[in-house]
Amino acid sequence: IRSAANLLARKLITLPRLSPTHTSSRLVQRLVPSGSHVIEYQPVMTVQCSSDMIADPADRVTQDHQQIMLLEIMEEGSIKWNSE
């Protein structure tokens, strides 16, 4: 049984600064539709990170390599995307 707090809670998905040098990312794919109920650790989107996500250029596949990252939700609730 879901609690009323879970049903009524509104949360924003924020992308934390993933490393001291990481500057940007871009949404690649939403993995759940708007209005879906999500649970802890459920993947909700993939993002393409800027090449500086891997700080040492020697560790990158190519100089411009942009890593794809899977983002999971950390709390149960409903997800609503601001723009479809």
PDB file of N, CA and C in Angstrom:
ATOM      1  N   ILE A   1       0.857  -1.187   0.000  1.00  0.00           N
ATOM      2  CA  ILE A   1       0.000   0.000   0.000  1.00  0.00           C
ATOM      3  C   ILE A   1       0.893   1.237   0.000  1.00  0.00           C
ATOM      4  N   ARG A   2       0.627   2.100  -0.941  1.00  0.00           N
ATOM      5  CA  ARG A   2       1.406   3.334  -1.013  1.00  0.00           C
ATOM      6  C   ARG A   2       0.877   4.358  -0.020  1.00  0.00           C
ATOM      7  N   SER A   3       1.766   5.050   0.637  1.00  0.00           N
ATOM      8  CA  SER A   3       1.340   6.063   1.595  1.00  0.00           C
ATOM      9  C   SER A   3       0.869   7.316   0.858  1.00  0.00           C
ATOM     10  N   ALA A   4       0.042   8.096   1.540  1.00  0.00           N
ATOM     11  CA  ALA A   4      -0.448   9.348   0.959  1.00  0.00           C
ATOM     12  C   ALA A   4       0.720  10.288   0.671  1.00  0.00           C
ATOM     13  N   ALA A   5       1.732  10.250   1.534  1.00  0.00           N
ATOM     14  CA  ALA A   5       2.891  11.122   1.316  1.00  0.00           C
ATOM     15  C   ALA A   5       3.588  10.782   0.003  1.00  0.00           C
ATOM     16  N   ASN A   6       3.723   9.486  -0.308  1.00  0.00           N
ATOM     17  CA  ASN A   6       4.351   9.095  -1.570  1.00  0.00           C
ATOM     18  C   ASN A   6       3.515   9.521  -2.754  1.00  0.00           C
ATOM     19  N   LEU A   7       2.213   9.419  -2.641  1.00  0.00           N
ATOM     20  CA  LEU A   7       1.331   9.783  -3.745  1.00  0.00           C
ATOM     21  C   LEU A   7       1.300  11.292  -3.979  1.00  0.00           C
ATOM     22  N   LEU A   8       1.444  12.070  -2.911  1.00  0.00           N
ATOM     23  CA  LEU A   8       1.325  13.519  -3.025  1.00  0.00           C
ATOM     24  C   LEU A   8       2.668  14.227  -3.149  1.00  0.00           C
ATOM     25  N   ALA A   9       3.746  13.541  -2.862  1.00  0.00           N
ATOM     26  CA  ALA A   9       5.070  14.169  -2.889  1.00  0.00           C
ATOM     27  C   ALA A   9       5.445  14.580  -4.310  1.00  0.00           C
ATOM     28  N   ARG A  10       5.998  15.752  -4.418  1.00  0.00           N
ATOM     29  CA  ARG A  10       6.483  16.227  -5.714  1.00  0.00           C
ATOM     30  C   ARG A  10       7.979  16.434  -5.586  1.00  0.00           C
ATOM     31  N   LYS A  11       8.702  15.845  -6.476  1.00  0.00           N
ATOM     32  CA  LYS A  11      10.152  15.936  -6.416  1.00  0.00           C
ATOM     33  C   LYS A  11      10.685  16.404  -7.766  1.00  0.00           C
ATOM     34  N   LEU A  12      11.780  17.118  -7.734  1.00  0.00           N
ATOM     35  CA  LEU A  12      12.457  17.520  -8.950  1.00  0.00           C
ATOM     36  C   LEU A  12      13.647  16.604  -9.152  1.00  0.00           C
ATOM     37  N   ILE A  13      13.879  16.222 -10.391  1.00  0.00           N
ATOM     38  CA  ILE A  13      15.071  15.442 -10.704  1.00  0.00           C
ATOM     39  C   ILE A  13      16.167  16.446 -11.014  1.00  0.00           C
ATOM     40  N   THR A  14      17.204  16.406 -10.219  1.00  0.00           N
ATOM     41  CA  THR A  14      18.342  17.286 -10.471  1.00  0.00           C
ATOM     42  C   THR A  14      19.554  16.425 -10.781  1.00  0.00           C
ATOM     43  N   LEU A  15      20.348  16.888 -11.692  1.00  0.00           N
ATOM     44  CA  LEU A  15      21.572  16.175 -12.038  1.00  0.00           C
ATOM     45  C   LEU A  15      22.699  16.775 -11.206  1.00  0.00           C
ATOM     46  N   PRO A  16      23.250  15.987 -10.302  1.00  0.00           N
ATOM     47  CA  PRO A  16      24.333  16.531  -9.471  1.00  0.00           C
ATOM     48  C   PRO A  16      25.594  16.754 -10.294  1.00  0.00           C
ATOM     49  N   ARG A  17      26.433  17.558  -9.781  1.00  0.00           N
ATOM     50  CA  ARG A  17      27.744  17.718 -10.418  1.00  0.00           C
ATOM     51  C   ARG A  17      28.475  16.395 -10.210  1.00  0.00           C
ATOM     52  N   LEU A  18      28.755  15.717 -11.300  1.00  0.00           N
ATOM     53  CA  LEU A  18      29.257  14.352 -11.233  1.00  0.00           C
ATOM     54  C   LEU A  18      30.763  14.279 -11.015  1.00  0.00           C
ATOM     55  N   SER A  19      31.470  15.321 -11.301  1.00  0.00           N
ATOM     56  CA  SER A  19      32.903  15.383 -11.041  1.00  0.00           C
ATOM     57  C   SER A  19      33.293  16.856 -11.040  1.00  0.00           C
ATOM     58  N   PRO A  20      34.440  17.180 -10.482  1.00  0.00           N
ATOM     59  CA  PRO A  20      34.835  18.607 -10.455  1.00  0.00           C
ATOM     60  C   PRO A  20      34.984  19.228 -11.842  1.00  0.00           C
ATOM     61  N   THR A  21      35.238  18.410 -12.859  1.00  0.00           N
ATOM     62  CA  THR A  21      35.455  18.963 -14.201  1.00  0.00           C
ATOM     63  C   THR A  21      34.261  18.808 -15.125  1.00  0.00           C
ATOM     64  N   HIS A  22      33.237  18.072 -14.689  1.00  0.00           N
ATOM     65  CA  HIS A  22      32.091  17.804 -15.546  1.00  0.00           C
ATOM     66  C   HIS A  22      31.290  19.079 -15.781  1.00  0.00           C
ATOM     67  N   THR A  23      31.050  19.426 -17.037  1.00  0.00           N
ATOM     68  CA  THR A  23      30.387  20.692 -17.329  1.00  0.00           C
ATOM     69  C   THR A  23      28.958  20.579 -17.845  1.00  0.00           C
ATOM     70  N   SER A  24      28.618  19.498 -18.559  1.00  0.00           N
ATOM     71  CA  SER A  24      27.263  19.437 -19.109  1.00  0.00           C
ATOM     72  C   SER A  24      26.875  18.019 -19.494  1.00  0.00           C
ATOM     73  N   SER A  25      25.586  17.855 -19.710  1.00  0.00           N
ATOM     74  CA  SER A  25      25.059  16.593 -20.231  1.00  0.00           C
ATOM     75  C   SER A  25      23.799  16.918 -21.017  1.00  0.00           C
ATOM     76  N   ARG A  26      23.366  15.958 -21.833  1.00  0.00           N
ATOM     77  CA  ARG A  26      22.182  16.170 -22.657  1.00  0.00           C
ATOM     78  C   ARG A  26      21.303  14.931 -22.548  1.00  0.00           C
ATOM     79  N   LEU A  27      20.011  15.159 -22.402  1.00  0.00           N
ATOM     80  CA  LEU A  27      19.056  14.058 -22.317  1.00  0.00           C
ATOM     81  C   LEU A  27      19.041  13.293 -23.635  1.00  0.00           C
ATOM     82  N   VAL A  28      19.228  11.982 -23.556  1.00  0.00           N
ATOM     83  CA  VAL A  28      19.204  11.138 -24.749  1.00  0.00           C
ATOM     84  C   VAL A  28      17.850  10.444 -24.854  1.00  0.00           C
ATOM     85  N   GLN A  29      17.397   9.864 -23.744  1.00  0.00           N
ATOM     86  CA  GLN A  29      16.155   9.104 -23.785  1.00  0.00           C
ATOM     87  C   GLN A  29      15.481   9.077 -22.425  1.00  0.00           C
ATOM     88  N   ARG A  30      14.171   9.272 -22.420  1.00  0.00           N
ATOM     89  CA  ARG A  30      13.367   9.053 -21.211  1.00  0.00           C
ATOM     90  C   ARG A  30      12.946   7.590 -21.226  1.00  0.00           C
ATOM     91  N   LEU A  31      13.162   6.893 -20.140  1.00  0.00           N
ATOM     92  CA  LEU A  31      12.871   5.460 -20.098  1.00  0.00           C
ATOM     93  C   LEU A  31      11.503   5.137 -19.523  1.00  0.00           C
ATOM     94  N   VAL A  32      10.831   6.122 -18.957  1.00  0.00           N
ATOM     95  CA  VAL A  32       9.476   5.937 -18.438  1.00  0.00           C
ATOM     96  C   VAL A  32       8.608   7.090 -18.926  1.00  0.00           C
ATOM     97  N   PRO A  33       7.345   6.823 -19.225  1.00  0.00           N
ATOM     98  CA  PRO A  33       6.470   7.910 -19.670  1.00  0.00           C
ATOM     99  C   PRO A  33       6.043   8.814 -18.518  1.00  0.00           C
ATOM    100  N   SER A  34       5.680  10.025 -18.839  1.00  0.00           N
ATOM    101  CA  SER A  34       5.182  10.971 -17.845  1.00  0.00           C
ATOM    102  C   SER A  34       3.945  10.392 -17.169  1.00  0.00           C
ATOM    103  N   GLY A  35       3.870  10.564 -15.848  1.00  0.00           N
ATOM    104  CA  GLY A  35       2.742  10.039 -15.084  1.00  0.00           C
ATOM    105  C   GLY A  35       2.977   8.651 -14.524  1.00  0.00           C
ATOM    106  N   SER A  36       4.113   8.045 -14.838  1.00  0.00           N
ATOM    107  CA  SER A  36       4.412   6.693 -14.366  1.00  0.00           C
ATOM    108  C   SER A  36       4.769   6.690 -12.888  1.00  0.00           C
ATOM    109  N   HIS A  37       4.430   5.588 -12.213  1.00  0.00           N
ATOM    110  CA  HIS A  37       4.879   5.365 -10.842  1.00  0.00           C
ATOM    111  C   HIS A  37       6.250   4.700 -10.927  1.00  0.00           C
ATOM    112  N   VAL A  38       7.217   5.240 -10.211  1.00  0.00           N
ATOM    113  CA  VAL A  38       8.571   4.687 -10.232  1.00  0.00           C
ATOM    114  C   VAL A  38       8.970   4.261  -8.819  1.00  0.00           C
ATOM    115  N   ILE A  39       9.873   3.299  -8.765  1.00  0.00           N
ATOM    116  CA  ILE A  39      10.359   2.801  -7.479  1.00  0.00           C
ATOM    117  C   ILE A  39      11.857   3.077  -7.360  1.00  0.00           C
ATOM    118  N   GLU A  40      12.387   2.917  -6.137  1.00  0.00           N
ATOM    119  CA  GLU A  40      13.804   3.163  -5.896  1.00  0.00           C
ATOM    120  C   GLU A  40      14.669   2.366  -6.866  1.00  0.00           C
ATOM    121  N   TYR A  41      15.710   3.000  -7.348  1.00  0.00           N
ATOM    122  CA  TYR A  41      16.719   2.417  -8.242  1.00  0.00           C
ATOM    123  C   TYR A  41      16.193   2.021  -9.620  1.00  0.00           C
ATOM    124  N   GLN A  42      15.039   2.532  -9.998  1.00  0.00           N
ATOM    125  CA  GLN A  42      14.524   2.272 -11.341  1.00  0.00           C
ATOM    126  C   GLN A  42      15.183   3.245 -12.318  1.00  0.00           C
ATOM    127  N   PRO A  43      15.750   2.757 -13.421  1.00  0.00           N
ATOM    128  CA  PRO A  43      16.313   3.668 -14.418  1.00  0.00           C
ATOM    129  C   PRO A  43      15.204   4.533 -15.024  1.00  0.00           C
ATOM    130  N   VAL A  44      15.449   5.849 -15.114  1.00  0.00           N
ATOM    131  CA  VAL A  44      14.439   6.754 -15.651  1.00  0.00           C
ATOM    132  C   VAL A  44      14.889   7.505 -16.908  1.00  0.00           C
ATOM    133  N   MET A  45      16.203   7.630 -17.115  1.00  0.00           N
ATOM    134  CA  MET A  45      16.671   8.331 -18.306  1.00  0.00           C
ATOM    135  C   MET A  45      18.131   7.985 -18.593  1.00  0.00           C
ATOM    136  N   THR A  46      18.513   8.242 -19.837  1.00  0.00           N
ATOM    137  CA  THR A  46      19.923   8.179 -20.192  1.00  0.00           C
ATOM    138  C   THR A  46      20.351   9.572 -20.642  1.00  0.00           C
ATOM    139  N   VAL A  47      21.568   9.924 -20.300  1.00  0.00           N
ATOM    140  CA  VAL A  47      22.115  11.213 -20.697  1.00  0.00           C
ATOM    141  C   VAL A  47      23.471  11.006 -21.353  1.00  0.00           C
ATOM    142  N   GLN A  48      23.816  11.916 -22.232  1.00  0.00           N
ATOM    143  CA  GLN A  48      25.132  11.910 -22.863  1.00  0.00           C
ATOM    144  C   GLN A  48      25.948  13.008 -22.190  1.00  0.00           C
ATOM    145  N   CYS A  49      27.043  12.619 -21.571  1.00  0.00           N
ATOM    146  CA  CYS A  49      27.872  13.556 -20.814  1.00  0.00           C
ATOM    147  C   CYS A  49      28.896  14.228 -21.716  1.00  0.00           C
ATOM    148  N   SER A  50      29.327  15.384 -21.298  1.00  0.00           N
ATOM    149  CA  SER A  50      30.383  16.073 -22.049  1.00  0.00           C
ATOM    150  C   SER A  50      31.674  15.267 -21.942  1.00  0.00           C
ATOM    151  N   SER A  51      32.579  15.493 -22.858  1.00  0.00           N
ATOM    152  CA  SER A  51      33.816  14.706 -22.904  1.00  0.00           C
ATOM    153  C   SER A  51      34.672  14.898 -21.656  1.00  0.00           C
ATOM    154  N   ASP A  52      34.471  15.993 -20.930  1.00  0.00           N
ATOM    155  CA  ASP A  52      35.261  16.207 -19.721  1.00  0.00           C
ATOM    156  C   ASP A  52      34.797  15.377 -18.526  1.00  0.00           C
ATOM    157  N   MET A  53      33.779  14.539 -18.714  1.00  0.00           N
ATOM    158  CA  MET A  53      33.354  13.629 -17.643  1.00  0.00           C
ATOM    159  C   MET A  53      34.516  12.724 -17.238  1.00  0.00           C
ATOM    160  N   ILE A  54      35.302  12.310 -18.214  1.00  0.00           N
ATOM    161  CA  ILE A  54      36.514  11.540 -17.954  1.00  0.00           C
ATOM    162  C   ILE A  54      37.650  12.560 -17.984  1.00  0.00           C
ATOM    163  N   ALA A  55      38.125  12.936 -16.808  1.00  0.00           N
ATOM    164  CA  ALA A  55      39.047  14.061 -16.683  1.00  0.00           C
ATOM    165  C   ALA A  55      40.363  13.864 -17.437  1.00  0.00           C
ATOM    166  N   ASP A  56      40.891  12.657 -17.415  1.00  0.00           N
ATOM    167  CA  ASP A  56      42.180  12.416 -18.060  1.00  0.00           C
ATOM    168  C   ASP A  56      41.965  12.023 -19.521  1.00  0.00           C
ATOM    169  N   PRO A  57      42.380  12.857 -20.467  1.00  0.00           N
ATOM    170  CA  PRO A  57      42.195  12.539 -21.889  1.00  0.00           C
ATOM    171  C   PRO A  57      42.777  11.186 -22.293  1.00  0.00           C
ATOM    172  N   ALA A  58      43.790  10.719 -21.598  1.00  0.00           N
ATOM    173  CA  ALA A  58      44.394   9.416 -21.917  1.00  0.00           C
ATOM    174  C   ALA A  58      43.431   8.266 -21.643  1.00  0.00           C
ATOM    175  N   ASP A  59      42.431   8.475 -20.777  1.00  0.00           N
ATOM    176  CA  ASP A  59      41.457   7.433 -20.445  1.00  0.00           C
ATOM    177  C   ASP A  59      40.256   7.418 -21.379  1.00  0.00           C
ATOM    178  N   ARG A  60      40.133   8.414 -22.257  1.00  0.00           N
ATOM    179  CA  ARG A  60      38.997   8.501 -23.183  1.00  0.00           C
ATOM    180  C   ARG A  60      39.236   7.614 -24.406  1.00  0.00           C
ATOM    181  N   VAL A  61      38.161   7.087 -24.964  1.00  0.00           N
ATOM    182  CA  VAL A  61      38.248   6.285 -26.192  1.00  0.00           C
ATOM    183  C   VAL A  61      38.786   7.146 -27.333  1.00  0.00           C
ATOM    184  N   THR A  62      38.225   8.340 -27.466  1.00  0.00           N
ATOM    185  CA  THR A  62      38.719   9.344 -28.411  1.00  0.00           C
ATOM    186  C   THR A  62      38.762  10.676 -27.666  1.00  0.00           C
ATOM    187  N   GLN A  63      39.374  11.667 -28.247  1.00  0.00           N
ATOM    188  CA  GLN A  63      39.479  12.975 -27.596  1.00  0.00           C
ATOM    189  C   GLN A  63      38.101  13.568 -27.279  1.00  0.00           C
ATOM    190  N   ASP A  64      37.117  13.340 -28.172  1.00  0.00           N
ATOM    191  CA  ASP A  64      35.772  13.918 -28.012  1.00  0.00           C
ATOM    192  C   ASP A  64      34.754  12.922 -27.445  1.00  0.00           C
ATOM    193  N   HIS A  65      35.198  11.791 -26.937  1.00  0.00           N
ATOM    194  CA  HIS A  65      34.272  10.748 -26.476  1.00  0.00           C
ATOM    195  C   HIS A  65      33.295  11.297 -25.444  1.00  0.00           C
ATOM    196  N   GLN A  66      31.995  11.056 -25.681  1.00  0.00           N
ATOM    197  CA  GLN A  66      30.946  11.503 -24.760  1.00  0.00           C
ATOM    198  C   GLN A  66      30.245  10.272 -24.193  1.00  0.00           C
ATOM    199  N   GLN A  67      30.497  10.021 -22.940  1.00  0.00           N
ATOM    200  CA  GLN A  67      29.990   8.853 -22.233  1.00  0.00           C
ATOM    201  C   GLN A  67      28.464   8.907 -22.108  1.00  0.00           C
ATOM    202  N   ILE A  68      27.805   7.752 -22.266  1.00  0.00           N
ATOM    203  CA  ILE A  68      26.367   7.643 -22.006  1.00  0.00           C
ATOM    204  C   ILE A  68      26.200   7.146 -20.580  1.00  0.00           C
ATOM    205  N   MET A  69      25.314   7.784 -19.826  1.00  0.00           N
ATOM    206  CA  MET A  69      25.110   7.435 -18.430  1.00  0.00           C
ATOM    207  C   MET A  69      23.636   7.115 -18.188  1.00  0.00           C
ATOM    208  N   LEU A  70      23.384   6.069 -17.438  1.00  0.00           N
ATOM    209  CA  LEU A  70      22.038   5.664 -17.046  1.00  0.00           C
ATOM    210  C   LEU A  70      21.752   6.265 -15.681  1.00  0.00           C
ATOM    211  N   LEU A  71      20.656   7.002 -15.551  1.00  0.00           N
ATOM    212  CA  LEU A  71      20.300   7.618 -14.274  1.00  0.00           C
ATOM    213  C   LEU A  71      19.117   6.888 -13.658  1.00  0.00           C
ATOM    214  N   GLU A  72      19.256   6.578 -12.376  1.00  0.00           N
ATOM    215  CA  GLU A  72      18.210   5.884 -11.629  1.00  0.00           C
ATOM    216  C   GLU A  72      17.579   6.848 -10.635  1.00  0.00           C
ATOM    217  N   ILE A  73      16.324   6.593 -10.323  1.00  0.00           N
ATOM    218  CA  ILE A  73      15.605   7.401  -9.344  1.00  0.00           C
ATOM    219  C   ILE A  73      15.961   6.888  -7.948  1.00  0.00           C
ATOM    220  N   MET A  74      16.037   7.742  -6.974  1.00  0.00           N
ATOM    221  CA  MET A  74      16.425   7.322  -5.632  1.00  0.00           C
ATOM    222  C   MET A  74      15.248   7.210  -4.666  1.00  0.00           C
ATOM    223  N   GLU A  75      14.076   7.718  -5.042  1.00  0.00           N
ATOM    224  CA  GLU A  75      12.912   7.663  -4.171  1.00  0.00           C
ATOM    225  C   GLU A  75      11.680   7.247  -4.965  1.00  0.00           C
ATOM    226  N   GLU A  76      10.802   6.515  -4.334  1.00  0.00           N
ATOM    227  CA  GLU A  76       9.549   6.087  -4.957  1.00  0.00           C
ATOM    228  C   GLU A  76       8.636   7.293  -5.158  1.00  0.00           C
ATOM    229  N   GLY A  77       7.862   7.269  -6.224  1.00  0.00           N
ATOM    230  CA  GLY A  77       6.911   8.341  -6.482  1.00  0.00           C
ATOM    231  C   GLY A  77       6.419   8.303  -7.910  1.00  0.00           C
ATOM    232  N   SER A  78       5.767   9.365  -8.323  1.00  0.00           N
ATOM    233  CA  SER A  78       5.297   9.496  -9.700  1.00  0.00           C
ATOM    234  C   SER A  78       6.209  10.463 -10.425  1.00  0.00           C
ATOM    235  N   ILE A  79       6.443  10.185 -11.686  1.00  0.00           N
ATOM    236  CA  ILE A  79       7.320  11.060 -12.464  1.00  0.00           C
ATOM    237  C   ILE A  79       6.494  11.815 -13.498  1.00  0.00           C
ATOM    238  N   LYS A  80       6.754  13.094 -13.608  1.00  0.00           N
ATOM    239  CA  LYS A  80       6.083  13.928 -14.601  1.00  0.00           C
ATOM    240  C   LYS A  80       7.150  14.749 -15.282  1.00  0.00           C
ATOM    241  N   TRP A  81       7.288  14.578 -16.573  1.00  0.00           N
ATOM    242  CA  TRP A  81       8.259  15.351 -17.337  1.00  0.00           C
ATOM    243  C   TRP A  81       7.662  16.707 -17.644  1.00  0.00           C
ATOM    244  N   ASN A  82       8.435  17.782 -17.498  1.00  0.00           N
ATOM    245  CA  ASN A  82       7.943  19.135 -17.770  1.00  0.00           C
ATOM    246  C   ASN A  82       7.643  19.376 -19.232  1.00  0.00           C
ATOM    247  N   SER A  83       8.441  18.797 -20.122  1.00  0.00           N
ATOM    248  CA  SER A  83       8.173  18.952 -21.551  1.00  0.00           C
ATOM    249  C   SER A  83       8.311  17.597 -22.220  1.00  0.00           C
ATOM    250  N   GLU A  84       7.372  17.285 -23.069  1.00  0.00           N
ATOM    251  CA  GLU A  84       7.365  15.977 -23.746  1.00  0.00           C
ATOM    252  C   GLU A  84       8.065  16.079 -25.063  1.00  0.00           C
TER     253      GLU A  84
END
